[in-house]
Short mmCIF file of C-alpha atoms in Angstrom, two decimals:
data_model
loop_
_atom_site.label_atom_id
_atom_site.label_comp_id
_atom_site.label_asym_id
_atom_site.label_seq_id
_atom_site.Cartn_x
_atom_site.Cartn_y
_atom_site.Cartn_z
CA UNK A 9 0.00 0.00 0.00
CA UNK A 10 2.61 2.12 1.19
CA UNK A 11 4.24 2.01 -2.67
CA UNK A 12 0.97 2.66 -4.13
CA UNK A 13 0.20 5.73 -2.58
CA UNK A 14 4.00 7.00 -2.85
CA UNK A 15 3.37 6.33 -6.56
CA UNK A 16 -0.36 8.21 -6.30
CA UNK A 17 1.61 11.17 -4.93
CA UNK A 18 4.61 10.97 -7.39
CA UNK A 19 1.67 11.59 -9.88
CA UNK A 20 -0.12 14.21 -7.98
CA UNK A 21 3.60 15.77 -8.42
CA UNK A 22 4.21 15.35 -12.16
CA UNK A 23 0.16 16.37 -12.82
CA UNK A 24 -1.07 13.31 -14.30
CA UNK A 25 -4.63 13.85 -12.32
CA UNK A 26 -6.64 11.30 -14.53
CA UNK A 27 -3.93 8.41 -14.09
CA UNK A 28 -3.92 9.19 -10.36
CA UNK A 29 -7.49 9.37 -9.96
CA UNK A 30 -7.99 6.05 -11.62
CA UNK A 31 -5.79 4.50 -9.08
CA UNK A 32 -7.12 6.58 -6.26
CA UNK A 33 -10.44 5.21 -7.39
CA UNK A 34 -9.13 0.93 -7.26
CA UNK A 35 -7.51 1.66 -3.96
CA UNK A 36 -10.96 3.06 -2.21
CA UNK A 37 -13.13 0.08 -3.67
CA UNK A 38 -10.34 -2.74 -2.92
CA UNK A 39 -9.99 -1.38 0.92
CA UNK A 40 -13.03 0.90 1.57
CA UNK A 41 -11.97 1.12 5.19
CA UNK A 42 -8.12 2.65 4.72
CA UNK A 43 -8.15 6.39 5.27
CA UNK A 44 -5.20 6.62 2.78
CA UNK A 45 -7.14 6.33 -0.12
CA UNK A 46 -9.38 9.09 0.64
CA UNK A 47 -7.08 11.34 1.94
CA UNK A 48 -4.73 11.51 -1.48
CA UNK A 49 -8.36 11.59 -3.42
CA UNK A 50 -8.74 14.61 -1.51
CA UNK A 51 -5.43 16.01 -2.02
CA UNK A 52 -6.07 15.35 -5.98
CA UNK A 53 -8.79 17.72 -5.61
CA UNK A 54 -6.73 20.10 -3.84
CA UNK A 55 -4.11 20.04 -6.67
CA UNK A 56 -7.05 20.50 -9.33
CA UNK A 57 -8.34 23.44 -7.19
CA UNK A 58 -11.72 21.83 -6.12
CA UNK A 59 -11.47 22.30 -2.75
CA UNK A 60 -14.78 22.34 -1.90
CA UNK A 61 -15.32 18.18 -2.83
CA UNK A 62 -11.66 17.93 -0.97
CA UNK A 63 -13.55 18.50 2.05
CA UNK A 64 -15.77 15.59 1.43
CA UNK A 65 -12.50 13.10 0.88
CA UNK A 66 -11.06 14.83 4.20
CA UNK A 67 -13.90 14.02 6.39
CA UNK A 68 -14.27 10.45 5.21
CA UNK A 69 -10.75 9.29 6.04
CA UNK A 70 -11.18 11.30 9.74
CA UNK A 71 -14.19 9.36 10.04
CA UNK A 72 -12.13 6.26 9.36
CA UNK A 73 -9.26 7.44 11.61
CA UNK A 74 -9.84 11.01 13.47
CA UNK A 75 -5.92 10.99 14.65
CA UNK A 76 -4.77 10.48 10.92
CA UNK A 77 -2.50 13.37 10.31
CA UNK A 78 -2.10 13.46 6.80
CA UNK A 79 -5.74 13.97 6.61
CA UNK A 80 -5.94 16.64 8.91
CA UNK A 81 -3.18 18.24 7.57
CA UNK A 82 -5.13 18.20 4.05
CA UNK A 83 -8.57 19.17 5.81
CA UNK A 84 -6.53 22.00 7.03
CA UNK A 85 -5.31 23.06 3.14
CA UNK A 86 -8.85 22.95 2.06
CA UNK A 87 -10.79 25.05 4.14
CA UNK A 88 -7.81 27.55 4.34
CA UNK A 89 -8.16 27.50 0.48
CA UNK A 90 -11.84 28.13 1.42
CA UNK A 91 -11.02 31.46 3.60
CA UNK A 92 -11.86 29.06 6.62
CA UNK A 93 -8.74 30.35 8.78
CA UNK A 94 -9.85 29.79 11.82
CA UNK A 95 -11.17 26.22 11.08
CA UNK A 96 -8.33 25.71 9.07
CA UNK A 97 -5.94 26.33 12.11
CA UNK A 98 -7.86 23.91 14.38
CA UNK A 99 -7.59 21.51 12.20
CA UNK A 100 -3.35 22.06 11.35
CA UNK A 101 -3.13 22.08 15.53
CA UNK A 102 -4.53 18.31 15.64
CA UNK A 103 -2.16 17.36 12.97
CA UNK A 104 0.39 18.47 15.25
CA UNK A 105 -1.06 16.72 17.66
CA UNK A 106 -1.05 13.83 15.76
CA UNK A 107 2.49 13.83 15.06
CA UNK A 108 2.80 15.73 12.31
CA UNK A 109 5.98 17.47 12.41
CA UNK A 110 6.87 19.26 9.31
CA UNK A 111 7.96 22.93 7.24
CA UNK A 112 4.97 22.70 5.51
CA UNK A 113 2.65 22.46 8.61
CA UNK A 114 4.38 25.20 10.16
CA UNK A 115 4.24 27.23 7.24
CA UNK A 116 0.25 27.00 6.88
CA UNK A 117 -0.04 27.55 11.22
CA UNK A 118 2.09 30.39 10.00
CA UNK A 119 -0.48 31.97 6.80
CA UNK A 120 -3.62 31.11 9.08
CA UNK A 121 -2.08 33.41 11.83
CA UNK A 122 -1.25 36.21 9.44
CA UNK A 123 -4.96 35.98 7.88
CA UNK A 124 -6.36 36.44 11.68
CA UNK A 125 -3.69 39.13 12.16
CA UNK A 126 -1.80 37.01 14.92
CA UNK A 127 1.78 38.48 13.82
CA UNK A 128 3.57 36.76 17.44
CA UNK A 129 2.30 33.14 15.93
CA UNK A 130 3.01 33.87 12.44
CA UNK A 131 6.40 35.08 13.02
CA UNK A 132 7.14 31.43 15.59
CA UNK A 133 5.13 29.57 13.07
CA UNK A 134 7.56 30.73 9.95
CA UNK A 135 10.31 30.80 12.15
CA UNK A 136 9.86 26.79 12.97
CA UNK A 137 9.04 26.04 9.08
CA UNK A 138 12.63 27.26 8.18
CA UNK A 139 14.31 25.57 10.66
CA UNK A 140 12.23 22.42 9.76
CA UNK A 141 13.07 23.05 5.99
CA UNK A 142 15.81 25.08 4.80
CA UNK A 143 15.12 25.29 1.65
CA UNK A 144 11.41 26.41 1.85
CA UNK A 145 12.11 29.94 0.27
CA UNK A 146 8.04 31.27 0.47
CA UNK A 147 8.56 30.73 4.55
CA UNK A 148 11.95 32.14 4.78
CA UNK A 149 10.56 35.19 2.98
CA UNK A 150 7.41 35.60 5.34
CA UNK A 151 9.82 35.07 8.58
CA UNK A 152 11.62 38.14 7.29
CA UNK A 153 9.12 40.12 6.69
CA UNK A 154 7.66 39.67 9.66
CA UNK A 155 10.90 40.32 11.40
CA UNK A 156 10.94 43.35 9.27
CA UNK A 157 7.70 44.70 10.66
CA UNK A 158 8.45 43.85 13.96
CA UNK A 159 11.54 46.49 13.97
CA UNK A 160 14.69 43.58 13.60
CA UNK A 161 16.04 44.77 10.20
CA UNK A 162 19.08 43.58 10.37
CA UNK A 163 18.23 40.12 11.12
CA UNK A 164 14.99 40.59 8.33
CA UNK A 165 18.23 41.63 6.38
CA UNK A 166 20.25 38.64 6.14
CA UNK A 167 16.91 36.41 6.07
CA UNK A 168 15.97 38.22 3.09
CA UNK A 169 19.92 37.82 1.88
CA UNK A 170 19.25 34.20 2.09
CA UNK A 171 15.82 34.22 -0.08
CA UNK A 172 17.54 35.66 -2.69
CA UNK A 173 20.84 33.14 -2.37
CA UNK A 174 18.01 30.17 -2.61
CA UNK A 175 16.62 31.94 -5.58
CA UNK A 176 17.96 34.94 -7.69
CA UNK A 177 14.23 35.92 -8.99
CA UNK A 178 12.55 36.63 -5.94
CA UNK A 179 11.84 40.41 -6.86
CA UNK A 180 9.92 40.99 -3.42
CA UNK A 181 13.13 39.95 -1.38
CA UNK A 182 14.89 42.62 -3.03
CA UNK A 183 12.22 45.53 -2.83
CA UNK A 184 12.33 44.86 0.92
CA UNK A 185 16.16 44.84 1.09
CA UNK A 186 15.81 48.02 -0.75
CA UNK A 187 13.16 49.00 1.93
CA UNK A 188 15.51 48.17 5.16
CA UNK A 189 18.69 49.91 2.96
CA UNK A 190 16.67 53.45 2.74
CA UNK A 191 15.23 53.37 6.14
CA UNK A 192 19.16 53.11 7.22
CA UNK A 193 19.78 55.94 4.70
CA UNK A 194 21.91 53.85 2.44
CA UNK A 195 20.68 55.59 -1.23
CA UNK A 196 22.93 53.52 -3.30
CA UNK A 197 22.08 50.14 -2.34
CA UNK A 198 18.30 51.09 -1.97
CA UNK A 199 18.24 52.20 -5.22
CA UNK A 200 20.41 48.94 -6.63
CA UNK A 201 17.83 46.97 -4.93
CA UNK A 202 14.20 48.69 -5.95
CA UNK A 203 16.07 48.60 -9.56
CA UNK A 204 17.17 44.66 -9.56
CA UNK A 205 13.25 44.17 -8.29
CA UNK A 206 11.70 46.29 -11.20
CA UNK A 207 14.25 44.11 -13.89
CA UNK A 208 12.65 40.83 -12.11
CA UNK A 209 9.62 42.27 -12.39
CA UNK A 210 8.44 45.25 -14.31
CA UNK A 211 5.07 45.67 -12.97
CA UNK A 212 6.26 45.69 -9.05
CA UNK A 213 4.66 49.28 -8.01
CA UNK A 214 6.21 49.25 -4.86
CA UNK A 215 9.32 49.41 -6.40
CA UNK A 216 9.10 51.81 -9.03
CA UNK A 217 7.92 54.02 -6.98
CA UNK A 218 10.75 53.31 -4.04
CA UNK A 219 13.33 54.26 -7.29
CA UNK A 220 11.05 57.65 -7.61
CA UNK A 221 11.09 58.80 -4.20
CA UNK A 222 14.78 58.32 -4.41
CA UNK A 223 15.44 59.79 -7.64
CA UNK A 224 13.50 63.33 -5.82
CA UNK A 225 15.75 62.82 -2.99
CA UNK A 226 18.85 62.52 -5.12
#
C-alpha cells in the first residue's frame, strides 16, 4: 500500500490527475476502510483546485481514523483554500497533535495566523518552518518580513539575503532589502535593490515608486 500511494503522490507531483485518480479510485473500492485512499483523493482535488469536494475526501478518512494526520493536515489546506482560517488552524493544531511534524505544517499555522492578524504566531510559526526546511524559500521570505515589521532589520536583512541566495528571482526579497537599505539611509544600495526588483519584475509598483522617491531625494 505504502508504494501505491507513494506512486499516487509521485503523480499528484508530475500532474497526471486522470492516471492518479484512476488509481485513487481501485484503492478506495479494494480497501473501503483505509483512510489513505481518501485522503490523497482529496489532495487530488486540492491540486485540481476543487477544494470544496476535498472537504468531502477529508472528512471520510477522519471518520475512518480522526488521529490520521495526513488527513488533517489536508482538511486544514482545504478550508484555508476556502477562507476558513480559523477552522483551518484547528484543524493544522490536531495534525500536530497527531504527530505531524513538518515545514509545511508550520508554514500554513504560520499563513492562518497572518490571515487572523496574529503576527507573534506567524512570526514562531515561519520561524519553525525554516528551521524544519531550509530550503522552503516562500517561509523564509514571510519570517523576514515579519521580522521586518516587527523592527529587527538587520536580522529581516540577512533572512531576506538568504531568499535571494536560494533563488535569484525573488523580486519581493529585493524591494524589501531596498526597503531596510533606505530606512538606514543607504541611497545607493536602496536604489540597486528597488532597480534589480523592477528588472525581475516590471510591474512591481512598490518598487518603481521606491526608485522615484529616491530619484526626488537625489
Amino acid at each position: 500500500m505504502a508504494k501505491i500511494m507513494a506512486q499516487i503522490q509521485r503523480l499528484i507531483a508530475e500532474k497526471k490527475y486522470e492516471q492518479a485518480a484512476k488509481i485513487l479510485n481501485q484503492q478506495i473500492e479494494k480497501n473501503p476502510e483505509d483512510p489513505a485512499g481518501f485522503t490523497n483523493f482529496g489532495n487530488l482535488l486540492l491540486a485540481i483546485g476543487d477544494d470544496a469536494h476535498a472537504l468531502n475526501f477529508f472528512e471520510k478518512a477522519l471518520s475512518l481514523d480522526k488521529a490520521y494526520g495526513s488527513a488533517l493536515f489536508g482538511y486544514g489546506n482545504a478550508l484555508f483554500e476556502l477562507g476558513r482560517y480559523e477552522e483551518a488552524l484547528t484543524q493544522f493544531m490536531a495534525a500536530q497533535a497527531a504527530g505531524v511534524n513538518n515545514g509545511d505544517l508550520f508554514y500554513m499555522i504560520g499563513r492562518c495566523a497572518q490571515e487572523q492578524s496574529r503576527p507573534g504566531q506567524a512570526l514562531a510559526a515561519f520561524q519553525r518552518a525554516v528551521e524544519l526546511n531550509a530550503n522552503d524559500v516562500d517561509a523564509r521570505f514571510q519570517y523576514a518580513l515579519l521580522l521586518a515589521q516587527s523592527g529587527r532589520l538587520a536580522t529581516a536583512d540577512k533572512q531576506f539575503l538568504k531568499v535571494i541566495d536560494s533563488d535569484p528571482q525573488y523580486a519581493d526579497a529585493y524591494y524589501n532589502l531596498g526597503v531596510i537599505a533606505a530606512f538606514n539611509d543607504d541611497v545607493n544600495k536602496a536604489q540597486r535593490m528597488f532597480q534589480k526588483a523592477v528588472a525581475l519584475n516590471p510591474g512591481h509598483v512598490l518598487a518603481a515608486n521606491g526608485l522615484k522617491t529616491l530619484n526626488k531625494k537625489i
